[in-house]
Amino acid sequence: MRQQHHSFEISTRGQGLYDFSAEVARWVAASGLRDGLLTLFARHTSASLIVQENADPDVQGDLERFLARLVPENDPMYRHTLEGPDDMPAHIRAVLTQTQLSIPVRSGSMLLGVWQGIYLFEHRRAAHRREVAAHLIGE
């Protein structure tokens, strides 16, 4: 078994989904590992990772609107408000999604479905630089 580590830096412009599938695919192909398991981990508490449809951008907009309705800003029950009205909702949205993904790799490629992409889901309104740690193990 061999291992490879990498870090992806994603600059966001505020809330939304940021597709970084192509960058991950290039790194996996260049790793020299043919078969194994890729783990991606978002090193943040107010952003998350999802695998989602990459063909119709309406899906992304619908997901954003749904989470905004499900976890609204300025809810009077929030006690953590020091970092602004979008911070506590961002933490809750990250809990409801995920911060880690596991993706099988075969023949040097991720086994994503035809319409699947890897997205960083930014839950804060301001621009941020987000880091996603990658670990690939295999042969």
XYZ file of N, CA and C in Angstrom:
417
model
N 0.838 -1.193 0.000
C 0.000 0.000 0.000
C 0.874 1.243 0.000
N 0.454 2.205 -0.795
C 1.117 3.506 -0.820
C 0.092 4.568 -0.441
N 0.609 5.726 -0.041
C -0.259 6.839 0.342
C 0.229 8.124 -0.305
N -0.705 9.000 -0.578
C -0.408 10.342 -1.074
C -1.254 11.326 -0.266
N -0.683 12.487 -0.002
C -1.398 13.555 0.702
C -1.338 14.822 -0.147
N -2.372 15.618 -0.037
C -2.419 16.882 -0.780
C -3.385 17.820 -0.058
N -3.305 19.069 -0.396
C -4.232 20.062 0.153
C -4.762 20.910 -0.998
N -6.071 21.037 -1.076
C -6.712 21.876 -2.077
C -7.137 23.171 -1.415
N -6.814 24.294 -2.027
C -7.234 25.591 -1.520
C -8.323 26.130 -2.448
N -9.453 26.467 -1.858
C -10.604 26.937 -2.628
C -10.971 28.325 -2.140
N -10.904 29.283 -3.042
C -11.302 30.655 -2.719
C -12.774 30.808 -3.051
N -13.549 31.206 -2.052
C -14.987 31.391 -2.265
C -15.300 32.878 -2.379
N -16.449 33.155 -2.956
C -16.936 34.531 -3.083
C -18.158 34.750 -2.190
N -18.354 33.844 -1.254
C -19.520 33.893 -0.383
C -20.314 32.608 -0.511
N -21.520 32.617 0.028
C -22.350 31.412 0.061
C -22.515 30.808 -1.325
N -22.473 29.482 -1.359
C -22.678 28.781 -2.618
C -21.863 27.511 -2.707
N -22.035 26.834 -3.829
C -21.324 25.590 -4.084
C -20.197 25.851 -5.068
N -19.030 25.295 -4.768
C -17.830 25.494 -5.571
C -17.309 24.126 -6.011
N -17.436 23.854 -7.298
C -17.027 22.575 -7.873
C -15.509 22.536 -7.995
N -14.885 21.547 -7.373
C -13.446 21.377 -7.531
C -13.105 19.945 -7.949
N -14.051 19.306 -8.633
C -13.881 17.929 -9.106
C -12.694 17.779 -10.041
N -12.533 18.708 -10.967
C -11.460 18.596 -11.967
C -10.087 18.635 -11.305
N -9.918 19.502 -10.299
C -8.636 19.579 -9.594
C -8.334 18.263 -8.868
N -9.360 17.691 -8.242
C -9.170 16.430 -7.533
C -8.849 15.320 -8.534
N -9.568 15.279 -9.642
C -9.332 14.240 -10.655
C -7.911 14.316 -11.202
N -7.410 15.527 -11.452
C -6.031 15.678 -11.944
C -5.026 15.167 -10.914
N -5.238 15.513 -9.642
C -4.316 15.067 -8.603
C -4.337 13.538 -8.466
N -5.528 12.942 -8.475
C -5.637 11.482 -8.369
C -4.910 10.823 -9.539
N -5.127 11.314 -10.748
C -4.474 10.729 -11.924
C -2.955 10.856 -11.844
N -2.474 11.981 -11.338
C -1.031 12.223 -11.252
C -0.377 11.470 -10.090
N -1.166 10.958 -9.169
C -0.611 10.304 -7.984
C 0.119 9.005 -8.300
N -0.253 8.375 -9.394
C 0.345 7.085 -9.733
C -0.348 5.907 -9.073
N -1.304 6.169 -8.191
C -2.057 5.081 -7.558
C -3.229 4.708 -8.469
N -3.389 3.436 -8.724
C -4.420 2.979 -9.652
C -5.737 2.634 -8.944
N -5.631 1.973 -7.803
C -6.822 1.517 -7.091
C -6.676 1.832 -5.610
N -7.741 2.378 -5.023
C -7.665 2.714 -3.607
C -8.863 3.500 -3.145
N -8.643 4.290 -2.110
C -9.711 5.079 -1.507
C -9.208 6.496 -1.273
N -9.988 7.443 -1.732
C -9.693 8.859 -1.561
C -10.557 9.402 -0.429
N -9.928 10.093 0.504
C -10.645 10.774 1.569
C -10.396 12.269 1.415
N -11.454 13.054 1.434
C -11.376 14.519 1.414
C -11.972 15.031 2.710
N -11.312 16.018 3.312
C -11.754 16.535 4.601
C -11.668 18.060 4.606
N -12.805 18.729 4.834
C -12.856 20.195 4.930
C -12.403 20.597 6.324
N -11.389 21.445 6.386
C -10.804 21.829 7.675
C -11.501 23.078 8.232
N -12.829 23.051 8.242
C -13.611 24.222 8.647
C -14.900 23.780 9.328
N -15.478 24.684 10.116
C -16.746 24.388 10.791
C -17.919 25.157 10.196
N -17.669 25.984 9.183
C -18.752 26.741 8.561
C -18.752 26.558 7.047
N -18.153 25.474 6.586
C -18.193 25.051 5.184
C -18.219 23.536 5.198
N -18.698 22.936 4.120
C -18.801 21.486 4.087
C -18.490 20.958 2.696
N -18.540 19.646 2.568
C -18.293 18.970 1.299
C -19.521 18.155 0.928
N -19.848 18.160 -0.356
C -20.938 17.314 -0.826
C -20.585 16.756 -2.197
N -21.155 15.604 -2.508
C -21.165 15.070 -3.859
C -22.572 15.329 -4.364
N -22.667 16.015 -5.506
C -23.976 16.423 -5.982
C -23.994 16.492 -7.503
N -25.181 16.619 -8.055
C -25.355 16.720 -9.502
C -24.560 17.899 -10.055
N -23.890 17.664 -11.188
C -23.091 18.716 -11.797
C -23.603 19.133 -13.176
N -24.798 18.686 -13.544
C -25.324 18.989 -14.880
C -26.271 20.189 -14.877
N -27.163 20.255 -13.919
C -28.179 21.306 -13.891
C -27.917 22.245 -12.716
N -27.515 23.497 -12.984
C -27.226 24.431 -11.888
C -28.443 24.756 -11.019
N -29.651 24.450 -11.489
C -30.836 24.664 -10.656
C -30.779 23.808 -9.389
N -30.142 22.645 -9.468
C -30.010 21.784 -8.291
C -29.243 22.525 -7.205
N -28.153 23.161 -7.570
C -27.347 23.898 -6.597
C -28.148 25.029 -5.975
N -28.846 25.794 -6.787
C -29.673 26.886 -6.270
C -30.769 26.394 -5.350
N -31.399 25.282 -5.719
C -32.452 24.708 -4.875
C -31.889 24.262 -3.527
N -30.702 23.656 -3.527
C -30.078 23.237 -2.269
C -29.784 24.442 -1.381
N -29.254 25.494 -1.974
C -28.949 26.709 -1.204
C -30.218 27.308 -0.611
N -31.273 27.417 -1.415
C -32.527 27.996 -0.917
C -33.168 27.120 0.161
N -33.096 25.801 -0.017
C -33.668 24.896 0.975
C -32.964 25.049 2.320
N -31.617 25.039 2.305
C -30.889 25.183 3.569
C -31.114 26.556 4.195
N -31.258 27.594 3.374
C -31.530 28.927 3.913
C -32.895 28.967 4.609
N -33.864 28.247 4.057
C -35.188 28.192 4.690
C -35.164 27.297 5.926
N -34.438 26.184 5.836
C -34.364 25.245 6.947
C -33.607 25.836 8.136
N -32.527 26.582 7.847
C -31.668 27.155 8.890
C -31.529 28.661 8.618
N -32.514 29.445 9.025
C -32.491 30.877 8.721
C -31.495 31.650 9.579
N -31.094 32.789 9.071
C -30.270 33.709 9.859
C -31.165 34.463 10.835
N -30.535 35.033 11.854
C -31.211 35.888 12.840
C -32.292 35.182 13.645
N -32.187 33.882 13.803
C -33.149 33.174 14.641
C -32.860 33.568 16.096
N -33.867 33.997 16.854
C -33.626 34.448 18.229
C -33.113 33.355 19.164
N -33.192 32.101 18.774
C -32.680 31.041 19.660
C -31.155 30.931 19.621
N -30.490 31.526 18.612
C -29.032 31.436 18.527
C -28.392 32.298 19.610
N -27.464 31.704 20.336
C -26.702 32.460 21.327
C -25.343 32.874 20.765
N -24.801 32.080 19.849
C -23.501 32.375 19.231
C -23.734 33.361 18.082
N -23.528 34.640 18.370
C -23.774 35.682 17.366
C -22.591 36.640 17.207
N -21.481 36.387 17.886
C -20.338 37.308 17.876
C -19.728 37.510 16.494
N -19.818 36.501 15.635
C -19.200 36.589 14.317
C -20.187 36.963 13.217
N -21.365 37.415 13.583
C -22.341 37.861 12.601
C -23.526 36.926 12.484
N -24.595 37.414 11.854
C -25.834 36.640 11.782
C -25.756 35.402 10.893
N -24.715 35.294 10.047
C -24.601 34.119 9.187
C -23.732 33.020 9.789
N -23.078 33.290 10.930
C -22.111 32.320 11.452
C -22.771 31.097 12.070
N -23.686 31.267 13.005
C -24.320 30.100 13.626
C -25.093 29.290 12.590
N -25.861 29.906 11.692
C -26.496 29.107 10.646
C -25.477 28.336 9.801
N -24.297 28.920 9.571
C -23.261 28.219 8.801
C -22.798 26.973 9.537
N -22.642 27.056 10.854
C -22.245 25.884 11.637
C -23.320 24.791 11.553
N -24.570 25.178 11.669
C -25.668 24.198 11.614
C -25.732 23.564 10.233
N -25.595 24.357 9.176
C -25.628 23.815 7.810
C -24.482 22.841 7.579
N -23.319 23.121 8.160
C -22.185 22.204 8.037
C -22.468 20.888 8.760
N -23.157 20.959 9.904
C -23.521 19.746 10.633
C -24.515 18.909 9.823
N -25.423 19.562 9.119
C -26.455 18.858 8.357
C -25.925 18.258 7.059
N -24.802 18.741 6.597
C -24.202 18.186 5.382
C -23.052 17.283 5.832
N -21.825 17.526 5.403
C -20.715 16.698 5.869
C -19.394 17.418 5.643
N -18.405 17.064 6.424
C -17.082 17.668 6.255
C -16.081 16.680 5.686
N -16.489 15.431 5.477
C -15.588 14.416 4.945
C -16.289 13.576 3.890
N -15.561 13.260 2.824
C -16.064 12.380 1.779
C -15.080 11.234 1.572
N -15.588 10.064 1.252
C -14.771 8.918 0.860
C -15.210 8.506 -0.538
N -14.247 8.440 -1.468
C -14.561 8.138 -2.856
C -13.627 7.028 -3.331
N -14.177 5.917 -3.815
C -13.323 4.856 -4.333
C -12.596 5.306 -5.605
N -11.401 4.735 -5.797
C -10.590 5.017 -6.983
C -10.298 3.681 -7.662
N -10.544 3.639 -8.972
C -10.233 2.442 -9.752
C -9.599 2.862 -11.068
N -8.547 2.201 -11.436
C -7.821 2.481 -12.690
C -7.395 3.940 -12.775
N -7.022 4.527 -11.635
C -6.515 5.891 -11.600
C -7.565 6.981 -11.683
N -8.851 6.618 -11.568
C -9.942 7.606 -11.638
C -10.913 7.417 -10.478
N -11.498 8.530 -10.043
C -12.541 8.450 -9.009
C -13.772 7.781 -9.605
N -14.447 6.985 -8.806
C -15.653 6.295 -9.264
C -16.900 7.128 -8.990
N -16.882 8.364 -9.463
C -18.070 9.208 -9.360
C -19.059 8.805 -10.449
N -20.340 9.026 -10.186
C -21.352 8.777 -11.200
C -21.272 9.822 -12.311
N -21.945 9.554 -13.387
C -21.901 10.416 -14.575
C -22.244 11.869 -14.249
N -23.227 12.083 -13.393
C -23.696 13.438 -13.106
C -23.231 13.937 -11.745
N -22.210 13.316 -11.165
C -21.759 13.710 -9.837
C -20.506 14.576 -9.896
N -20.487 15.596 -9.041
C -19.316 16.432 -8.872
C -19.034 16.612 -7.392
N -17.804 17.023 -7.091
C -17.388 17.272 -5.707
C -17.437 18.778 -5.481
N -18.153 19.191 -4.439
C -18.350 20.608 -4.164
C -17.935 20.962 -2.740
N -17.300 22.099 -2.616
C -17.184 22.749 -1.319
C -18.444 23.589 -1.185
N -19.142 23.454 -0.084
C -20.367 24.206 0.161
C -20.028 25.301 1.174
N -19.898 26.517 0.685
C -19.593 27.669 1.546
C -20.895 28.138 2.182
N -20.906 28.199 3.515
C -22.116 28.596 4.230
C -22.057 30.028 4.763
N -20.921 30.695 4.617
C -20.795 32.091 5.074
C -20.997 33.038 3.901
N -21.470 34.253 4.184
C -21.722 35.246 3.129
C -20.449 35.894 2.590
N -19.430 36.023 3.419
C -18.185 36.676 2.997
C -17.287 35.695 2.250
N -16.383 36.234 1.469
C -15.384 35.416 0.775
C -14.439 34.796 1.800
N -14.020 33.566 1.535
C -13.082 32.862 2.406
C -12.112 32.051 1.558
N -10.986 31.725 2.155
C -10.057 30.758 1.565
C -10.220 29.484 2.376
N -10.692 28.454 1.723
C -10.978 27.188 2.400
C -9.938 26.145 2.010
N -9.631 25.273 2.955
C -8.660 24.215 2.712
C -9.342 22.860 2.839
N -9.074 21.997 1.861
C -9.578 20.632 1.892
C -8.363 19.707 1.859
N -8.202 18.913 2.907
C -7.103 17.947 2.983
C -7.513 16.687 2.230
N -6.569 16.135 1.469
C -6.817 14.921 0.700
C -5.830 13.844 1.119
N -6.342 12.623 1.200
C -5.514 11.455 1.508
C -5.947 10.345 0.571
N -5.010 9.820 -0.185
C -5.282 8.730 -1.113
C -4.428 7.540 -0.696
N -5.065 6.429 -0.479
C -4.349 5.211 -0.104
C -4.707 4.120 -1.095
N -3.711 3.369 -1.521
C -3.971 2.298 -2.460
C -2.708 1.761 -3.097
N -2.886 1.166 -4.256
C -1.760 0.573 -4.988
C -1.733 1.069 -6.414
